[in-house]
CSV table of C-alpha atoms in Angstrom, one decimal:
chain,number,residue,atom,x,y,z
A,1,UNK,CA,6.7,-6.1,17.1
A,2,UNK,CA,3.3,-4.1,16.3
A,3,UNK,CA,1.0,-4.4,19.7
A,4,UNK,CA,-2.4,-2.3,19.0
A,5,UNK,CA,-4.9,-1.8,22.1
A,6,UNK,CA,-8.5,-1.1,20.8
A,7,UNK,CA,-10.2,0.1,24.7
A,8,UNK,CA,-13.5,0.7,24.6
A,9,UNK,CA,-14.0,5.0,24.6
A,10,UNK,CA,-18.2,5.3,23.9
A,11,UNK,CA,-18.9,3.9,27.6
A,12,UNK,CA,-22.4,3.5,28.6
A,13,UNK,CA,-21.8,1.1,31.6
A,14,UNK,CA,-18.2,1.3,32.7
A,15,UNK,CA,-18.0,-1.8,34.2
A,16,UNK,CA,-18.5,-3.6,30.3
A,17,UNK,CA,-15.5,-2.9,28.1
A,18,UNK,CA,-15.0,-4.0,24.2
A,19,UNK,CA,-10.8,-4.6,23.9
A,20,UNK,CA,-8.9,-6.3,21.3
A,21,UNK,CA,-5.4,-6.8,21.8
A,22,UNK,CA,-3.6,-7.5,18.5
A,23,UNK,CA,0.3,-8.5,18.3
A,24,UNK,CA,1.5,-9.1,15.0
A,25,UNK,CA,5.6,-10.4,15.6
A,26,UNK,CA,8.4,-10.0,12.3
A,27,UNK,CA,11.4,-11.0,12.8
A,28,UNK,CA,14.0,-11.4,9.4
A,29,UNK,CA,17.6,-11.0,8.1
A,30,UNK,CA,18.2,-9.9,4.7
A,31,UNK,CA,22.1,-10.2,3.9
A,32,UNK,CA,23.8,-9.2,0.2
A,33,UNK,CA,26.8,-9.1,-1.8
A,34,UNK,CA,27.9,-6.8,-4.5
A,35,UNK,CA,30.3,-6.9,-7.4
A,36,UNK,CA,30.6,-4.6,-10.2
A,37,UNK,CA,33.0,-3.6,-13.0
A,38,UNK,CA,33.0,-0.2,-15.4
A,39,UNK,CA,29.9,-2.1,-17.6
A,40,UNK,CA,28.5,-5.1,-15.0
A,41,UNK,CA,27.2,-4.8,-11.6
A,42,UNK,CA,25.8,-8.1,-10.2
A,43,UNK,CA,24.2,-8.0,-6.5
A,44,UNK,CA,23.3,-11.9,-4.6
A,45,UNK,CA,21.5,-12.2,-2.0
A,46,UNK,CA,18.6,-14.0,0.8
A,47,UNK,CA,16.5,-12.5,2.8
A,48,UNK,CA,14.6,-14.3,5.7
A,49,UNK,CA,11.8,-14.2,7.7
A,50,UNK,CA,9.6,-15.2,10.4
A,51,UNK,CA,6.4,-13.8,11.2
A,52,UNK,CA,3.8,-14.8,13.9
A,53,UNK,CA,0.3,-13.4,15.4
A,54,UNK,CA,-2.9,-13.7,18.2
A,55,UNK,CA,-5.5,-11.4,18.8
A,56,UNK,CA,-7.8,-12.0,21.7
A,57,UNK,CA,-10.1,-9.5,22.0
A,58,UNK,CA,-14.3,-9.4,23.5
A,59,UNK,CA,-16.7,-7.4,21.7
A,60,UNK,CA,-20.0,-6.4,22.2
A,61,UNK,CA,-22.5,-8.6,21.4
A,62,UNK,CA,-24.6,-6.3,19.7
A,63,UNK,CA,-22.4,-5.0,17.5
A,64,UNK,CA,-21.9,-0.2,18.4
A,65,UNK,CA,-23.6,-1.1,20.9
A,66,UNK,CA,-21.6,-0.2,23.9
A,67,UNK,CA,-25.0,-1.0,26.3
A,68,UNK,CA,-25.0,-4.6,25.6
A,69,UNK,CA,-23.5,-8.0,27.6
A,70,UNK,CA,-19.9,-8.9,25.9
A,71,UNK,CA,-19.3,-11.8,24.1
A,72,UNK,CA,-17.4,-14.4,25.3
A,73,UNK,CA,-13.1,-14.1,25.4
A,74,UNK,CA,-11.9,-14.8,21.6
A,75,UNK,CA,-8.6,-15.4,20.6
A,76,UNK,CA,-7.4,-15.9,17.0
A,77,UNK,CA,-3.8,-17.3,16.5
A,78,UNK,CA,-0.9,-18.0,17.3
A,79,UNK,CA,-0.6,-18.7,13.4
A,80,UNK,CA,2.7,-18.7,12.1
A,81,UNK,CA,4.5,-17.5,8.5
A,82,UNK,CA,8.5,-18.3,7.4
A,83,UNK,CA,9.3,-17.3,4.7
A,84,UNK,CA,13.0,-17.8,2.6
A,85,UNK,CA,13.6,-15.5,-0.4
A,86,UNK,CA,17.4,-15.9,-2.9
A,87,UNK,CA,17.4,-13.0,-5.2
A,88,UNK,CA,19.8,-11.9,-8.1
A,89,UNK,CA,20.4,-8.9,-10.4
A,90,UNK,CA,22.2,-7.9,-13.4
A,91,UNK,CA,23.0,-4.7,-15.1
A,92,UNK,CA,24.8,-4.3,-17.8
A,93,UNK,CA,25.9,-1.4,-20.0
A,94,UNK,CA,24.8,-2.2,-23.4
A,95,UNK,CA,26.6,1.2,-24.3
A,96,UNK,CA,26.8,4.8,-23.5
A,97,UNK,CA,22.5,5.5,-23.4
A,98,UNK,CA,21.4,2.1,-23.0
A,99,UNK,CA,21.1,0.4,-19.3
A,100,UNK,CA,19.7,-3.2,-19.0
A,101,UNK,CA,19.0,-4.4,-15.9
A,102,UNK,CA,17.4,-8.2,-14.9
A,103,UNK,CA,16.5,-9.7,-12.0
A,104,UNK,CA,14.9,-12.7,-10.0
A,105,UNK,CA,14.0,-13.8,-7.3
A,106,UNK,CA,12.4,-17.1,-5.6
A,107,UNK,CA,9.8,-17.1,-3.0
A,108,UNK,CA,9.7,-19.8,-0.1
A,109,UNK,CA,6.4,-19.8,1.9
A,110,UNK,CA,5.8,-22.0,4.8
A,111,UNK,CA,2.7,-21.3,6.9
A,112,UNK,CA,-0.4,-22.2,8.2
A,113,UNK,CA,-2.4,-21.3,5.4
A,114,UNK,CA,0.0,-23.2,3.3
A,115,UNK,CA,3.2,-24.0,1.5
A,116,UNK,CA,3.9,-21.6,-1.9
A,117,UNK,CA,6.6,-21.2,-4.3
A,118,UNK,CA,6.7,-18.2,-6.9
A,119,UNK,CA,9.1,-17.6,-9.0
A,120,UNK,CA,9.4,-13.4,-9.9
A,121,UNK,CA,11.0,-12.4,-12.7
A,122,UNK,CA,12.1,-8.8,-14.0
A,123,UNK,CA,13.5,-7.0,-16.9
A,124,UNK,CA,14.3,-3.0,-17.1
A,125,UNK,CA,15.2,-1.2,-20.1
A,126,UNK,CA,16.3,2.6,-19.6
A,127,UNK,CA,17.7,4.5,-22.6
A,128,UNK,CA,18.9,8.4,-22.8
A,129,UNK,CA,18.1,10.8,-25.7
A,130,UNK,CA,20.1,13.1,-24.1
A,131,UNK,CA,21.1,14.4,-20.9
A,132,UNK,CA,17.6,15.5,-20.8
A,133,UNK,CA,15.0,12.9,-22.0
A,134,UNK,CA,15.0,9.4,-22.3
A,135,UNK,CA,13.0,6.5,-22.5
A,136,UNK,CA,12.5,3.5,-19.8
A,137,UNK,CA,10.4,-0.1,-19.7
A,138,UNK,CA,9.8,-2.4,-17.3
A,139,UNK,CA,8.2,-6.1,-17.0
A,140,UNK,CA,7.8,-8.1,-14.1
A,141,UNK,CA,6.3,-10.4,-11.8
A,142,UNK,CA,4.3,-9.9,-9.0
A,143,UNK,CA,3.3,-12.4,-5.6
A,144,UNK,CA,1.4,-11.1,-2.3
A,145,UNK,CA,0.4,-13.5,0.8
A,146,UNK,CA,-2.8,-13.1,2.2
A,147,UNK,CA,-2.2,-11.5,5.5
A,148,UNK,CA,-3.1,-13.4,8.7
A,149,UNK,CA,-5.9,-11.1,9.4
A,150,UNK,CA,-7.7,-11.5,6.2
A,151,UNK,CA,-7.4,-15.0,6.7
A,152,UNK,CA,-8.7,-15.6,10.1
A,153,UNK,CA,-9.5,-12.8,11.8
A,154,UNK,CA,-13.7,-12.0,12.7
A,155,UNK,CA,-15.9,-9.3,14.0
A,156,UNK,CA,-18.7,-7.6,14.3
A,157,UNK,CA,-17.6,-5.6,11.0
A,158,UNK,CA,-14.8,-8.0,9.2
A,159,UNK,CA,-15.9,-11.6,8.2
A,160,UNK,CA,-12.4,-14.3,8.0
A,161,UNK,CA,-11.7,-16.4,5.2
A,162,UNK,CA,-9.0,-18.9,5.8
A,163,UNK,CA,-9.5,-20.4,1.8
A,164,UNK,CA,-8.0,-17.0,0.5
A,165,UNK,CA,-4.9,-17.8,-1.8
A,166,UNK,CA,-1.7,-15.5,-2.3
A,167,UNK,CA,-2.2,-13.3,-5.5
A,168,UNK,CA,-0.3,-13.7,-8.5
A,169,UNK,CA,-0.2,-11.6,-11.5
A,170,UNK,CA,2.1,-9.1,-14.0
A,171,UNK,CA,3.0,-6.0,-14.2
A,172,UNK,CA,4.5,-3.8,-17.4
A,173,UNK,CA,4.9,-0.1,-17.5
A,174,UNK,CA,6.8,2.3,-20.6
A,175,UNK,CA,7.6,5.3,-20.6
A,176,UNK,CA,9.6,9.2,-21.1
A,177,UNK,CA,11.1,10.3,-18.6
A,178,UNK,CA,12.4,14.9,-18.4
A,179,UNK,CA,14.1,16.2,-16.2
A,180,UNK,CA,16.2,19.7,-16.2
A,181,UNK,CA,16.9,19.9,-12.8
A,182,UNK,CA,14.0,22.7,-12.6
A,183,UNK,CA,11.1,20.8,-14.2
A,184,UNK,CA,10.4,16.9,-14.4
A,185,UNK,CA,7.9,15.7,-16.5
A,186,UNK,CA,7.2,11.9,-16.4
A,187,UNK,CA,4.2,10.6,-19.0
A,188,UNK,CA,3.9,6.4,-18.7
A,189,UNK,CA,1.5,3.8,-19.9
A,190,UNK,CA,1.0,0.7,-18.0
A,191,UNK,CA,-0.8,-2.6,-18.1
A,192,UNK,CA,-1.0,-4.9,-15.0
A,193,UNK,CA,-2.9,-8.7,-14.7
A,194,UNK,CA,-3.1,-10.6,-11.7
A,195,UNK,CA,-4.9,-13.8,-10.6
A,196,UNK,CA,-6.2,-15.4,-7.9
A,197,UNK,CA,-6.6,-11.1,-6.6
A,198,UNK,CA,-6.9,-10.2,-3.1
A,199,UNK,CA,-10.0,-8.4,-2.5
A,200,UNK,CA,-13.0,-7.4,-1.2
A,201,UNK,CA,-17.1,-8.0,-0.8
A,202,UNK,CA,-19.5,-8.0,1.5
A,203,UNK,CA,-21.3,-11.6,2.6
A,204,UNK,CA,-24.0,-10.8,5.5
A,205,UNK,CA,-23.7,-6.9,5.6
A,206,UNK,CA,-19.9,-8.1,6.3
A,207,UNK,CA,-16.9,-7.5,4.6
A,208,UNK,CA,-14.6,-10.3,3.6
A,209,UNK,CA,-11.3,-10.7,1.8
A,210,UNK,CA,-11.7,-13.3,-1.0
A,211,UNK,CA,-9.8,-14.3,-4.9
A,212,UNK,CA,-11.3,-13.3,-7.4
A,213,UNK,CA,-10.6,-15.1,-9.8
A,214,UNK,CA,-8.6,-12.2,-12.6
A,215,UNK,CA,-7.9,-8.4,-12.2
A,216,UNK,CA,-6.5,-6.1,-15.0
A,217,UNK,CA,-5.8,-2.8,-14.9
A,218,UNK,CA,-4.8,-0.7,-18.4
A,219,UNK,CA,-3.8,2.9,-18.3
A,220,UNK,CA,-1.5,6.4,-18.4
A,221,UNK,CA,0.2,7.7,-16.1
A,222,UNK,CA,1.0,11.6,-15.7
A,223,UNK,CA,3.7,14.1,-14.2
A,224,UNK,CA,5.2,17.2,-13.8
A,225,UNK,CA,7.4,18.7,-10.9
A,226,UNK,CA,8.6,22.5,-11.0
A,227,UNK,CA,10.9,24.0,-8.7
A,228,UNK,CA,9.5,27.2,-8.3
A,229,UNK,CA,12.5,28.6,-6.6
A,230,UNK,CA,14.7,27.3,-3.5
A,231,UNK,CA,12.2,26.8,-1.2
A,232,UNK,CA,8.8,26.1,-3.3
A,233,UNK,CA,8.4,22.9,-5.3
A,234,UNK,CA,4.9,22.4,-7.3
A,235,UNK,CA,3.5,19.0,-8.2
A,236,UNK,CA,0.8,17.4,-10.4
A,237,UNK,CA,0.0,14.8,-11.8
A,238,UNK,CA,-3.2,12.6,-12.9
A,239,UNK,CA,-3.6,8.7,-13.5
A,240,UNK,CA,-7.0,8.1,-16.4
A,241,UNK,CA,-7.7,3.8,-16.4
A,242,UNK,CA,-9.7,1.2,-16.5
A,243,UNK,CA,-9.2,-0.9,-13.3
A,244,UNK,CA,-11.6,-4.3,-13.9
A,245,UNK,CA,-12.4,-8.0,-12.6
A,246,UNK,CA,-13.8,-10.9,-12.9
A,247,UNK,CA,-14.8,-13.5,-9.8
A,248,UNK,CA,-14.7,-17.2,-11.7
A,249,UNK,CA,-12.6,-17.8,-15.0
A,250,UNK,CA,-17.1,-18.0,-16.7
A,251,UNK,CA,-18.1,-14.4,-14.7
A,252,UNK,CA,-18.2,-11.5,-17.2
A,253,UNK,CA,-15.6,-8.6,-16.7
A,254,UNK,CA,-17.1,-6.0,-14.0
A,255,UNK,CA,-15.3,-2.3,-13.2
A,256,UNK,CA,-14.2,-1.8,-9.8
A,257,UNK,CA,-12.6,0.8,-7.6
A,258,UNK,CA,-11.6,4.4,-9.8
A,259,UNK,CA,-11.6,5.1,-12.9
A,260,UNK,CA,-9.3,8.7,-12.5
A,261,UNK,CA,-7.7,10.5,-9.7
A,262,UNK,CA,-5.8,13.2,-10.2
A,263,UNK,CA,-3.0,14.6,-7.9
A,264,UNK,CA,-1.7,18.2,-6.8
A,265,UNK,CA,1.0,19.5,-3.6
A,266,UNK,CA,3.3,21.9,-3.2
A,267,UNK,CA,6.1,21.3,-0.9
A,268,UNK,CA,8.5,24.6,0.8
A,269,UNK,CA,11.7,24.1,2.3
A,270,UNK,CA,13.8,26.9,4.4
A,271,UNK,CA,16.4,27.4,7.0
A,272,UNK,CA,14.6,25.5,9.2
A,273,UNK,CA,11.0,25.4,8.7
A,274,UNK,CA,9.5,22.6,6.4
A,275,UNK,CA,6.0,22.4,5.2
A,276,UNK,CA,4.0,20.2,3.0
A,277,UNK,CA,0.2,20.2,1.5
A,278,UNK,CA,-0.9,17.1,-0.4
A,279,UNK,CA,-4.2,16.8,-2.1
A,280,UNK,CA,-5.9,13.8,-4.3
A,281,UNK,CA,-9.5,13.6,-5.9
A,282,UNK,CA,-10.6,10.4,-6.7
A,283,UNK,CA,-13.6,10.6,-9.1
A,284,UNK,CA,-15.1,7.4,-11.7
A,285,UNK,CA,-16.1,5.4,-8.7
A,286,UNK,CA,-17.6,2.2,-8.6
A,287,UNK,CA,-19.1,0.0,-6.2
A,288,UNK,CA,-17.8,-3.4,-6.6
A,289,UNK,CA,-20.6,-6.1,-6.1
A,290,UNK,CA,-23.9,-3.4,-6.9
A,291,UNK,CA,-21.9,-1.5,-10.5
A,292,UNK,CA,-23.4,1.9,-9.2
A,293,UNK,CA,-21.5,5.0,-9.1
A,294,UNK,CA,-19.5,6.3,-5.9
A,295,UNK,CA,-19.0,9.3,-4.7
A,296,UNK,CA,-15.5,10.3,-5.3
A,297,UNK,CA,-13.4,10.5,-2.9
A,298,UNK,CA,-10.8,14.2,-1.6
A,299,UNK,CA,-7.2,13.3,0.4
A,300,UNK,CA,-6.7,15.9,1.7
A,301,UNK,CA,-3.4,16.4,4.7
A,302,UNK,CA,-1.0,19.4,6.0
A,303,UNK,CA,2.0,18.7,7.6
A,304,UNK,CA,4.6,21.3,8.8
A,305,UNK,CA,7.4,21.4,11.1
A,306,UNK,CA,9.8,23.2,11.7
A,307,UNK,CA,13.6,22.6,14.4
A,308,UNK,CA,13.3,24.7,18.0
A,309,UNK,CA,16.4,23.3,18.7
A,310,UNK,CA,19.2,20.9,18.1
A,311,UNK,CA,17.8,17.4,17.4
A,312,UNK,CA,14.0,18.8,17.6
A,313,UNK,CA,11.3,19.3,15.8
A,314,UNK,CA,7.6,20.7,16.3
A,315,UNK,CA,5.2,19.1,14.1
A,316,UNK,CA,1.5,19.9,12.8
A,317,UNK,CA,-0.3,17.7,11.2
A,318,UNK,CA,-4.3,18.3,10.1
A,319,UNK,CA,-6.0,15.3,8.0
A,320,UNK,CA,-9.0,16.1,6.1
A,321,UNK,CA,-8.6,19.5,6.1
A,322,UNK,CA,-12.3,20.3,4.3
A,323,UNK,CA,-13.4,18.2,7.0
A,324,UNK,CA,-15.3,15.7,4.1
A,325,UNK,CA,-17.2,12.5,4.7
A,326,UNK,CA,-16.5,10.4,2.2
A,327,UNK,CA,-16.2,6.7,1.3
A,328,UNK,CA,-12.8,5.3,1.7
A,329,UNK,CA,-13.9,2.3,-0.3
A,330,UNK,CA,-16.5,1.8,-2.9
A,331,UNK,CA,-18.9,-0.8,-1.3
A,332,UNK,CA,-19.3,1.4,1.1
A,333,UNK,CA,-18.4,0.5,4.6
A,334,UNK,CA,-16.5,2.9,5.7
A,335,UNK,CA,-16.3,6.7,6.0
A,336,UNK,CA,-13.8,8.8,6.3
A,337,UNK,CA,-11.9,10.3,9.8
A,338,UNK,CA,-13.4,14.2,10.0
A,339,UNK,CA,-11.0,17.1,10.2
A,340,UNK,CA,-8.2,15.8,13.2
A,341,UNK,CA,-5.3,17.7,14.2
A,342,UNK,CA,-2.0,16.3,15.3
A,343,UNK,CA,0.2,18.4,17.3
A,344,UNK,CA,4.3,17.0,17.9
A,345,UNK,CA,7.4,16.4,19.1
A,346,UNK,CA,10.6,14.6,17.4
A,347,UNK,CA,13.2,14.2,18.9
A,348,UNK,CA,16.7,12.7,17.9
A,349,UNK,CA,19.5,11.6,19.6
């Protein structure tokens, strides 16, 4: 169960507090059985889940103005979803070098948002060229339900869309991998093709999730990892692609999101201390509705942990190290949070 409470932190009148309480419950079970021998492996399983969502709030009549009056009490839900999945996977060793994996999943969704059935096959092939080099390819169908919040929740900045439909699509990828124990290199090409893509748009200044008729993205991904010594590992990688969608089947294709991303990280582990620095730079961004350029975004995070005694670890997390003010989404609705520091103590029983 996940409960979120949002009181008003910008208090002008202590007797006039904006508040919100969201309650999202998830229950479920997953049962599976595996049979295998030298060449074959079979997995069969069944998954069931139940989701419940309710949101209660009172918002300011004038958005962001903590001195204004409160709107009347509002309640969204309860809304419910029951999901049932039957899945199976068959692994076959065709030779000493080649493995094939065929998997299938049938999802049955029964919810207040509608009833849906989705058959999701996937095929994977892996061929070893030698002990350090291999080729792979996979193709599979995807399915994604909209969230209750996207369907039913409204506020001063968000507009609900109860007509939102699930997203269906196909994903294809093929690539090369090298791994000699110290260095790993991966090069891959990919293509994504979606129907009824769940994305966002502006409606009278509000953000609303909606279904774009089509979405496609074709690109290349490269990554390189080097274990510099027994304590230090460095990774660098990048993605270049051309994401596009069309709002209706007859509309023209338009650019969305960003064209490239460059990532790097360095990880340190020694005795009782670990640290990780991650940087991600995304450029070639475009405003989805206006088709204008959007400033690149740089995400920077540092995590440090030290075991101070058995089962207890002291941690420090710094997000947005350079204190940048970047738009988190190309449509320009939200900015990144300023530099934040989080000190914690984790204890494992």
